[in-house]
Coordinates of C-alpha atoms in Angstrom, one line a residue:
M1 CA 14.1 29.2 23.3
K2 CA 15.5 25.9 24.3
K3 CA 17.7 24.2 21.7
L4 CA 17.7 20.5 21.2
R5 CA 20.6 18.7 19.4
Y6 CA 19.5 15.8 17.2
V7 CA 21.6 12.8 16.3
K8 CA 20.9 10.2 13.6
D9 CA 18.0 8.0 14.2
E10 CA 17.1 5.7 11.3
G11 CA 13.8 4.7 13.0
M12 CA 12.5 8.3 12.5
K13 CA 13.2 8.3 8.8
K14 CA 9.9 6.7 7.9
K15 CA 6.8 8.8 8.3
R16 CA 3.9 6.9 9.5
W17 CA 0.3 7.6 8.8
L18 CA -1.9 8.0 11.8
R19 CA -4.3 5.1 12.4
G20 CA -7.2 4.7 14.8
G21 CA -6.4 4.8 18.4
V22 CA -9.4 6.6 20.0
A23 CA -12.7 4.8 20.1
I24 CA -15.6 6.6 18.6
C25 CA -18.1 7.8 21.2
L26 CA -21.6 6.9 20.1
S27 CA -23.4 9.3 22.3
A28 CA -26.9 10.6 21.5
A29 CA -25.2 13.9 20.7
V30 CA -23.0 12.4 18.0
L31 CA -25.9 10.5 16.4
S32 CA -28.5 13.2 16.8
G33 CA -29.9 14.1 13.4
C34 CA -28.7 10.9 11.8
A35 CA -31.2 9.1 9.6
T36 CA -32.0 5.6 10.8
G37 CA -31.3 2.4 8.9
Q38 CA -35.0 2.0 8.4
D39 CA -35.4 5.5 7.0
K40 CA -32.6 5.2 4.4
Q41 CA -32.7 1.6 3.4
G42 CA -36.2 0.4 4.1
S43 CA -37.1 -2.1 6.9
Q44 CA -34.1 -3.7 8.4
K45 CA -36.0 -7.0 8.7
D46 CA -35.6 -7.3 5.0
L47 CA -31.8 -7.4 5.3
A48 CA -29.6 -10.3 6.3
N49 CA -29.0 -10.5 10.0
S50 CA -25.3 -11.2 9.7
L51 CA -22.5 -9.9 7.4
K52 CA -19.0 -11.1 7.0
V53 CA -16.6 -8.2 6.3
M54 CA -13.0 -8.6 5.2
Y55 CA -10.6 -6.3 7.1
S56 CA -6.8 -5.8 7.3
G57 CA -6.6 -5.3 11.1
S58 CA -7.9 -6.4 14.4
E59 CA -11.6 -6.5 15.2
D60 CA -11.1 -3.7 17.7
Y61 CA -9.7 -1.4 14.9
F62 CA -12.5 -2.4 12.6
Y63 CA -15.1 -1.3 15.2
Q64 CA -13.2 1.9 15.9
E65 CA -13.0 2.8 12.2
F66 CA -16.3 1.5 10.9
G67 CA -18.2 -1.0 13.0
M68 CA -19.4 1.0 15.9
L69 CA -21.1 3.7 13.9
F70 CA -22.6 1.2 11.4
S71 CA -23.9 -1.0 14.2
A72 CA -25.5 1.9 16.0
V73 CA -27.5 2.7 12.8
Y74 CA -28.1 -0.9 11.8
P75 CA -28.3 -2.8 15.0
N76 CA -30.1 -5.8 13.4
I77 CA -27.1 -6.6 11.2
E78 CA -24.5 -8.6 13.1
L79 CA -21.0 -8.0 11.8
E80 CA -18.4 -10.7 11.6
V81 CA -14.8 -9.5 10.9
V82 CA -12.8 -11.7 8.5
N83 CA -9.2 -10.7 9.4
T84 CA -6.6 -10.9 6.6
L85 CA -3.7 -11.6 9.0
S86 CA -3.5 -15.2 7.9
L87 CA -3.3 -14.0 4.2
E88 CA -0.6 -11.5 5.0
N89 CA 1.4 -14.1 7.0
T90 CA 1.2 -16.5 4.1
L91 CA 2.6 -13.9 1.7
L92 CA 5.4 -13.0 4.1
D93 CA 6.4 -16.6 4.7
Q94 CA 6.3 -17.4 1.0
Y95 CA 8.0 -14.5 -0.7
N96 CA 7.1 -15.6 -4.2
Q97 CA 3.5 -16.4 -3.5
D98 CA 1.3 -15.0 -6.2
M99 CA -0.7 -12.2 -4.5
N100 CA -3.7 -12.7 -6.8
K101 CA -3.9 -16.4 -6.4
A102 CA -3.5 -16.1 -2.6
L103 CA -6.2 -13.5 -2.4
D104 CA -8.5 -15.6 -4.6
A105 CA -8.0 -18.6 -2.4
F106 CA -8.5 -16.6 0.7
I107 CA -11.9 -15.3 -0.5
E108 CA -12.9 -18.8 -1.6
Q109 CA -12.1 -20.2 1.9
E110 CA -13.5 -17.4 4.0
Q111 CA -16.4 -16.4 1.8
P112 CA -16.7 -12.8 3.1
D113 CA -19.7 -10.8 1.9
V114 CA -17.7 -7.6 1.8
V115 CA -14.2 -7.9 0.3
L116 CA -11.4 -5.5 1.1
L117 CA -9.0 -4.7 -1.8
D118 CA -6.4 -2.2 -3.1
P119 CA -6.3 -0.8 -6.6
T120 CA -3.8 -3.3 -7.8
T121 CA -5.7 -6.4 -6.9
I122 CA -9.1 -5.6 -8.4
T123 CA -8.6 -6.5 -12.0
P124 CA -7.8 -10.2 -11.6
L125 CA -10.8 -10.7 -9.3
I126 CA -13.1 -9.0 -11.8
E127 CA -11.7 -11.2 -14.6
N128 CA -12.3 -14.2 -12.5
G129 CA -15.9 -13.2 -11.8
K130 CA -15.3 -12.8 -8.1
L131 CA -16.7 -9.3 -7.6
Y132 CA -20.3 -7.9 -8.0
N133 CA -20.9 -5.0 -10.3
L134 CA -22.0 -2.0 -8.2
D135 CA -23.1 0.3 -11.0
T136 CA -26.8 -0.1 -10.3
Y137 CA -26.3 0.6 -6.6
V138 CA -24.1 3.6 -7.3
A139 CA -26.6 5.1 -9.7
E140 CA -29.2 5.3 -7.0
E141 CA -30.2 8.9 -6.3
S142 CA -29.9 8.4 -2.5
Y143 CA -26.2 7.5 -2.8
N144 CA -25.1 11.0 -3.9
V145 CA -22.1 10.2 -6.1
G146 CA -21.9 14.0 -6.7
G147 CA -20.8 14.5 -3.1
F148 CA -17.4 12.8 -3.8
N149 CA -14.3 14.8 -4.5
P150 CA -13.8 15.5 -8.3
G151 CA -12.7 12.5 -10.3
L152 CA -13.4 9.8 -7.7
H153 CA -16.2 8.2 -9.6
D154 CA -14.1 8.2 -12.8
Y155 CA -11.2 6.7 -10.7
M156 CA -13.5 3.9 -9.5
K157 CA -14.6 3.2 -13.0
D158 CA -11.0 3.3 -14.3
I159 CA -9.7 0.7 -11.8
G160 CA -12.8 -1.4 -12.6
G161 CA -12.3 -1.4 -16.4
G162 CA -15.2 1.0 -17.1
Q163 CA -17.5 -0.2 -14.3
V164 CA -17.6 0.3 -10.6
Y165 CA -16.7 -2.8 -8.6
A166 CA -15.3 -1.2 -5.4
I167 CA -15.5 2.0 -3.5
P168 CA -12.7 3.4 -1.3
S169 CA -13.4 4.3 2.3
T170 CA -10.1 5.9 3.1
F171 CA -8.7 9.0 1.4
R172 CA -5.3 10.7 2.0
S173 CA -4.0 13.6 0.1
Q174 CA -1.1 16.1 0.0
A175 CA -1.1 19.8 -0.4
L176 CA 1.5 22.6 -0.3
F177 CA 1.5 24.3 3.1
Y178 CA 2.9 27.8 3.2
N179 CA 3.8 30.4 5.8
K180 CA 2.0 33.7 5.0
D181 CA 4.2 35.7 7.4
L182 CA 7.4 34.7 5.6
F183 CA 5.9 35.6 2.2
D184 CA 4.7 39.0 3.6
Q185 CA 8.1 39.6 5.2
Y186 CA 10.1 39.1 2.0
G187 CA 7.5 40.5 -0.4
V188 CA 7.0 37.3 -2.3
P189 CA 3.6 36.5 -3.8
Y190 CA 1.6 33.7 -2.2
P191 CA 1.5 30.3 -4.1
T192 CA -1.7 29.5 -5.8
D193 CA -3.6 26.3 -6.7
Q194 CA -2.3 24.2 -9.6
M195 CA 1.2 25.6 -9.9
T196 CA 3.9 23.5 -11.4
W197 CA 7.1 22.4 -9.6
D198 CA 9.1 24.9 -11.7
E199 CA 6.9 27.7 -10.5
I200 CA 7.1 26.6 -6.9
V201 CA 10.9 26.3 -6.9
A202 CA 11.1 29.8 -8.5
L203 CA 9.1 31.1 -5.6
A204 CA 11.4 29.3 -3.1
N205 CA 14.4 30.9 -4.7
H206 CA 13.1 34.4 -3.6
F207 CA 13.9 33.6 0.0
P208 CA 17.3 34.2 1.6
T209 CA 19.9 31.4 1.8
D210 CA 22.4 32.7 4.3
G211 CA 22.7 31.8 8.0
A212 CA 23.4 28.7 10.1
P213 CA 21.2 25.6 9.2
S214 CA 19.4 25.7 12.6
D215 CA 18.5 29.4 12.3
R216 CA 18.2 30.4 8.6
I217 CA 15.1 30.7 6.4
Y218 CA 14.3 28.1 3.8
G219 CA 12.0 28.5 0.8
L220 CA 10.8 24.9 0.3
E221 CA 10.8 21.4 1.6
M222 CA 9.8 18.7 -0.9
A223 CA 11.9 15.6 -0.4
W224 CA 13.5 13.7 2.5
S225 CA 17.1 13.8 1.4
K226 CA 19.3 15.8 -1.0
E227 CA 19.6 13.0 -3.5
L228 CA 18.7 12.9 -7.1
T229 CA 16.5 9.7 -6.6
E230 CA 14.4 11.4 -3.9
V231 CA 13.7 14.5 -6.0
V232 CA 13.1 12.6 -9.1
N233 CA 10.4 10.5 -7.4
V234 CA 8.6 13.6 -6.1
L235 CA 8.6 15.3 -9.5
A236 CA 7.7 12.2 -11.4
T237 CA 4.6 11.8 -9.1
A238 CA 3.2 15.1 -10.4
E239 CA 3.5 13.9 -14.0
G240 CA 2.1 10.5 -13.3
L241 CA 5.2 8.6 -14.4
N242 CA 6.1 5.1 -13.5
Y243 CA 9.4 3.2 -14.0
F244 CA 7.6 0.3 -15.7
N245 CA 4.4 -0.3 -17.5
S246 CA 2.1 -2.5 -15.4
D247 CA 0.2 -3.8 -18.4
T248 CA 3.2 -4.9 -20.5
M249 CA 5.6 -5.5 -17.6
Q250 CA 8.3 -3.6 -19.6
M251 CA 10.4 -0.7 -18.4
S252 CA 9.3 2.8 -19.4
I253 CA 12.1 4.9 -18.0
D254 CA 14.1 5.5 -21.2
T255 CA 11.8 8.2 -22.6
P256 CA 11.9 12.0 -23.2
A257 CA 9.4 12.5 -20.3
W258 CA 11.8 10.8 -17.8
E259 CA 14.8 12.6 -19.3
S260 CA 13.0 15.9 -18.7
I261 CA 12.2 15.0 -15.1
V262 CA 15.8 14.0 -14.3
E263 CA 17.1 17.2 -15.8
Q264 CA 14.6 19.2 -13.9
S265 CA 15.5 17.4 -10.6
N266 CA 19.2 18.1 -11.2
Q267 CA 18.4 21.8 -11.5
V268 CA 16.3 21.7 -8.3
L269 CA 19.3 20.2 -6.4
T270 CA 21.4 23.3 -7.3
S271 CA 19.1 25.5 -5.2
D272 CA 20.3 26.5 -1.7
A273 CA 16.8 27.6 -0.8
I274 CA 15.5 24.0 -0.3
F275 CA 15.4 22.2 3.1
Y276 CA 16.0 18.4 3.3
Y277 CA 15.2 16.3 6.3
D278 CA 18.6 14.6 6.3
Y279 CA 20.0 18.0 7.5
I280 CA 18.4 17.1 10.9
Y281 CA 20.5 13.9 11.1
S282 CA 23.8 15.6 10.1
G283 CA 24.7 16.1 13.8
D284 CA 24.9 19.8 13.5
Y285 CA 21.2 20.6 13.4
E286 CA 19.4 22.0 16.4
A287 CA 15.6 22.2 16.9
S288 CA 14.4 25.4 18.5
S289 CA 12.0 23.6 20.9
E290 CA 10.8 20.2 21.9
S291 CA 7.4 20.8 20.3
S292 CA 8.8 21.6 16.9
L293 CA 11.0 18.4 16.7
G294 CA 13.4 20.2 14.3
D295 CA 10.7 21.0 11.7
P296 CA 11.5 24.5 10.3
F297 CA 8.0 25.0 9.1
L298 CA 6.6 24.6 12.6
E299 CA 9.4 27.0 13.8
G300 CA 8.4 29.6 11.3
R301 CA 11.6 29.3 9.2
L302 CA 10.2 27.5 6.2
A303 CA 8.1 29.1 3.5
M304 CA 6.6 26.1 1.8
K305 CA 6.2 22.4 2.5
L306 CA 4.7 19.5 0.6
E307 CA 2.8 17.5 3.2
S308 CA -0.2 15.2 3.8
N309 CA -3.5 16.1 5.4
Y310 CA -2.4 14.7 8.7
Y311 CA 0.1 17.6 9.0
I312 CA -2.8 19.8 10.1
D313 CA -3.0 17.8 13.3
T314 CA 0.8 18.0 13.6
I315 CA 0.6 21.8 13.6
E316 CA -2.2 21.9 16.2
I317 CA -0.4 19.4 18.5
A318 CA 2.8 21.4 18.3
Q319 CA 0.9 24.6 19.2
N320 CA -0.8 22.9 22.1
N321 CA 2.4 21.5 23.5
A322 CA 4.6 24.6 23.1
Q323 CA 5.4 26.6 26.2
D324 CA 4.7 29.6 24.1
P325 CA 2.3 28.9 21.2
E326 CA 3.6 32.0 19.4
D327 CA 6.8 30.0 18.8
I328 CA 4.9 27.8 16.4
V329 CA 3.8 28.9 12.9
Q330 CA 0.6 30.9 13.1
Q331 CA -0.4 32.4 9.8
W332 CA -0.4 29.4 7.4
D333 CA -2.6 28.1 4.6
M334 CA -2.6 25.5 1.8
V335 CA -2.8 25.3 -2.0
T336 CA -3.0 22.2 -4.1
A337 CA 0.0 20.0 -4.5
P338 CA 2.1 21.0 -7.6
V339 CA 0.7 19.6 -10.9
G340 CA 2.4 18.3 -14.0
L341 CA 2.4 20.1 -17.3
Q342 CA 0.5 17.2 -18.9
N343 CA -2.0 16.8 -16.1
P344 CA -2.8 20.3 -14.8
D345 CA -6.2 19.2 -13.4
S346 CA -5.0 15.9 -11.8
T347 CA -2.7 14.8 -9.0
G348 CA -0.6 11.8 -8.2
Y349 CA -0.4 13.0 -4.6
S350 CA -3.8 11.6 -3.6
M351 CA -4.3 8.0 -2.6
F352 CA -7.3 5.9 -1.9
Y353 CA -7.1 2.9 0.4
N354 CA -9.5 0.2 1.8
L355 CA -11.5 -0.3 -1.3
F356 CA -14.6 -2.3 -0.4
A357 CA -16.4 -4.6 -2.9
I358 CA -19.1 -7.2 -2.8
N359 CA -18.3 -10.9 -3.2
A360 CA -20.2 -12.1 -6.3
A361 CA -20.9 -15.3 -4.5
S362 CA -22.5 -13.6 -1.5
T363 CA -26.1 -14.3 -0.7
N364 CA -26.2 -11.1 1.4
K365 CA -25.6 -8.5 -1.4
E366 CA -28.3 -6.1 -0.1
A367 CA -26.8 -6.0 3.4
A368 CA -23.3 -5.8 1.9
W369 CA -24.3 -2.7 -0.1
T370 CA -25.9 -1.3 3.0
F371 CA -22.6 -1.5 4.7
I372 CA -20.5 -0.1 1.8
S373 CA -23.0 2.7 1.1
Y374 CA -23.1 3.8 4.7
I375 CA -19.3 3.9 5.4
T376 CA -18.8 5.8 2.1
G377 CA -21.9 8.0 2.4
D378 CA -22.7 11.5 3.7
E379 CA -23.8 10.5 7.2
F380 CA -20.6 8.6 8.0
A381 CA -18.4 11.3 6.4
R382 CA -20.0 13.9 8.6
V383 CA -19.4 12.0 11.8
Q384 CA -15.9 10.8 10.7
S385 CA -14.8 14.3 10.1
K386 CA -14.9 14.9 13.8
Q387 CA -12.4 12.1 14.4
S388 CA -8.7 11.8 13.4
Y389 CA -7.3 8.6 11.9
G390 CA -4.9 10.4 9.6
N391 CA -7.5 10.3 6.9
I392 CA -9.9 12.9 5.6
P393 CA -13.6 12.4 4.6
L394 CA -14.3 11.2 1.0
R395 CA -16.8 14.0 0.8
A396 CA -15.2 17.5 0.7
Q397 CA -18.1 19.4 2.3
Y398 CA -17.3 17.7 5.7
F399 CA -13.7 18.8 5.8
D400 CA -13.5 22.5 6.7
K401 CA -12.6 23.8 10.2
G402 CA -14.2 27.1 9.5
D403 CA -11.0 29.1 9.9
G404 CA -10.9 30.5 6.4
R405 CA -8.1 28.2 5.2
N406 CA -8.1 26.5 1.8
Y407 CA -9.1 22.9 2.8
A408 CA -10.5 22.4 -0.7
A409 CA -6.8 22.1 -1.8
F410 CA -7.0 18.4 -0.8
Y411 CA -10.0 17.8 -3.0
K412 CA -9.7 20.1 -6.0
L413 CA -7.5 17.9 -8.3
K414 CA -8.6 14.6 -9.9
P415 CA -6.7 11.5 -8.7
I416 CA -4.4 9.8 -11.2
N417 CA -4.8 6.0 -11.2
N418 CA -1.1 5.3 -11.4
V419 CA -0.3 2.7 -8.8
P420 CA 2.5 0.3 -10.1
A421 CA 1.7 -3.4 -9.8
Y422 CA 4.7 -4.3 -7.7
H423 CA 3.0 -7.4 -6.5
Q424 CA 3.0 -8.8 -10.1
V425 CA 6.7 -8.4 -10.8
P426 CA 9.5 -10.8 -9.9
Q427 CA 10.8 -10.4 -6.3
R428 CA 14.3 -9.9 -7.7
F429 CA 13.1 -6.6 -9.4
V430 CA 11.4 -5.5 -6.1
Y431 CA 14.6 -6.0 -4.2
E432 CA 17.3 -5.1 -6.7
F433 CA 15.9 -2.3 -8.8
P434 CA 15.8 0.5 -6.1
S435 CA 19.5 0.1 -5.3
M436 CA 20.2 0.0 -9.1
L437 CA 18.2 3.1 -9.6
Q438 CA 20.0 4.9 -6.8
Q439 CA 23.4 3.9 -8.1
E440 CA 22.8 5.1 -11.6
F441 CA 21.3 8.4 -10.5
A442 CA 24.3 8.9 -8.1
S443 CA 26.5 8.5 -11.2
I444 CA 24.5 11.2 -12.9
S445 CA 25.0 13.5 -9.9
D446 CA 28.8 12.8 -9.8
G447 CA 29.1 13.5 -13.5
Q448 CA 30.2 10.0 -14.4
L449 CA 27.2 9.3 -16.6
T450 CA 25.0 11.4 -18.8
I451 CA 21.2 11.3 -18.2
E452 CA 20.7 9.6 -21.5
H453 CA 23.2 6.8 -20.7
A454 CA 21.9 6.2 -17.2
L455 CA 18.3 5.9 -18.4
S456 CA 19.3 3.6 -21.2
E457 CA 21.1 1.4 -18.7
L458 CA 18.2 1.3 -16.4
Q459 CA 15.8 0.4 -19.2
I460 CA 18.0 -2.6 -20.2
K461 CA 18.8 -3.8 -16.7
G462 CA 15.3 -3.3 -15.5
N463 CA 13.8 -5.3 -18.3
E464 CA 16.3 -8.1 -17.5
L465 CA 15.0 -8.1 -13.9
L466 CA 11.4 -8.1 -15.0
A467 CA 12.1 -11.1 -17.2
T468 CA 13.9 -13.1 -14.5
E469 CA 12.4 -16.3 -13.2
I470 CA 10.9 -16.2 -9.7
M471 CA 13.6 -16.6 -7.1
S472 CA 13.6 -19.8 -5.1
Q473 CA 13.4 -19.5 -1.3
E474 CA 17.1 -20.3 -1.0
E475 CA 18.1 -17.7 -3.6
L476 CA 16.0 -15.1 -1.9
K477 CA 17.3 -15.8 1.6
L478 CA 20.9 -15.7 0.2
Y479 CA 20.2 -12.4 -1.5
L480 CA 18.8 -10.9 1.7
Q481 CA 21.8 -12.1 3.7
E482 CA 24.1 -10.5 1.1
Q483 CA 22.3 -7.2 1.4
Q484 CA 22.3 -7.5 5.2
D485 CA 26.1 -7.9 5.1
V486 CA 26.5 -4.9 2.8
L487 CA 24.0 -2.5 4.5
G488 CA 24.5 -3.6 8.1
P489 CA 22.1 -5.0 10.8
G490 CA 18.6 -3.7 11.1
V491 CA 18.2 -2.5 7.5
I492 CA 16.5 -5.6 6.0
T493 CA 13.5 -6.3 8.1
R494 CA 11.3 -8.4 6.0

């Protein structure tokens, strides 16, 4: 097979989610069997003939993702896209702009009927009476809440303070991919759903560790680089841990739970069976083919890999592009992402995006609910499952390729509502704490600090940052320039 030598490319370090790029074809074949708007919601003449929908992208993307299908079923409802680009530009230009106030002002000015949110921005809008309670609508038998993946309804109520104010339209999740052939070859039992990281690492350690980096077998890939910070972040996600408490705005890192995670991560780093992607950029790593791009799982040399649902498409694309499809992994499957000891039925590796709500001031609430219920309903999920935007349907029954693989692994666990409110903390914390964290954890790895000492330091220093006054524009620009001088050009892009 042809070998490709890779050199360091910082631009490839960030994985990007796939987003819409192929327009949905609304042929009669696609829509055949769909119930009409009149059948499901009553006569369309009773609904408003126009609807303003807030969206964080271009009008073209909106129609590719939602609008074309909705308009085909509800042609009497004219959609007007309220683009949030002006809001995003305001926040970028004014670094210390209060996100909640800016969003509130944007809604007041534009008056969309349907509001687009994320989990961290809902509570202030609810408290200010800006959102309409959807409980009555959601309780309708025709909406089929039971069709959602487990825990989604509870998740929606959790972020709404006990009531449903918004419903996500976009779902992304991670699972543990594994190569059956390697497990069979080395006589290692397959992984199963709801294993802990300790159990997964123990499986990985059954695989050989000898050979050159480009040719050897690896047991597991779980983090980008072989650094304590990276591994800690992965393991902490399984346990639902955050560095600070979003309610009290106090650090929560100096705890027995965090100490246990750091100790566990240190142990993981001693294993030679684990692959890290920074190996590819060491200058000595060679990919076996252009289609594999240096991914040892695709090349059949990696037993297990924590990855997102879009990786299914990555495997299929690699097989289609390979000169010999047999060079790409063949016998693979998935189990749930590893779980925490305290949350064996839940996962922090699932995320919901594009949460749609109804503006409490809207005079078109029925039409707004018609839109939300359709794009989060069964019919839309069925058609969406045939497209690829890097997302998977909210409703599990529509995500199964019929090849016997465990696609339910993406849906089995309940999502943990554990999104830190970074938009509420001082900008100094956002910019300075990550480098502080990396420095303290590096001192643990070097043996200069004990775990207890490092976590205590981070607790104190983090609280100091959380208590700082908002940085002035001049202070922030000076800070960014200092970081640019230290890290080099092209690192600070904001």
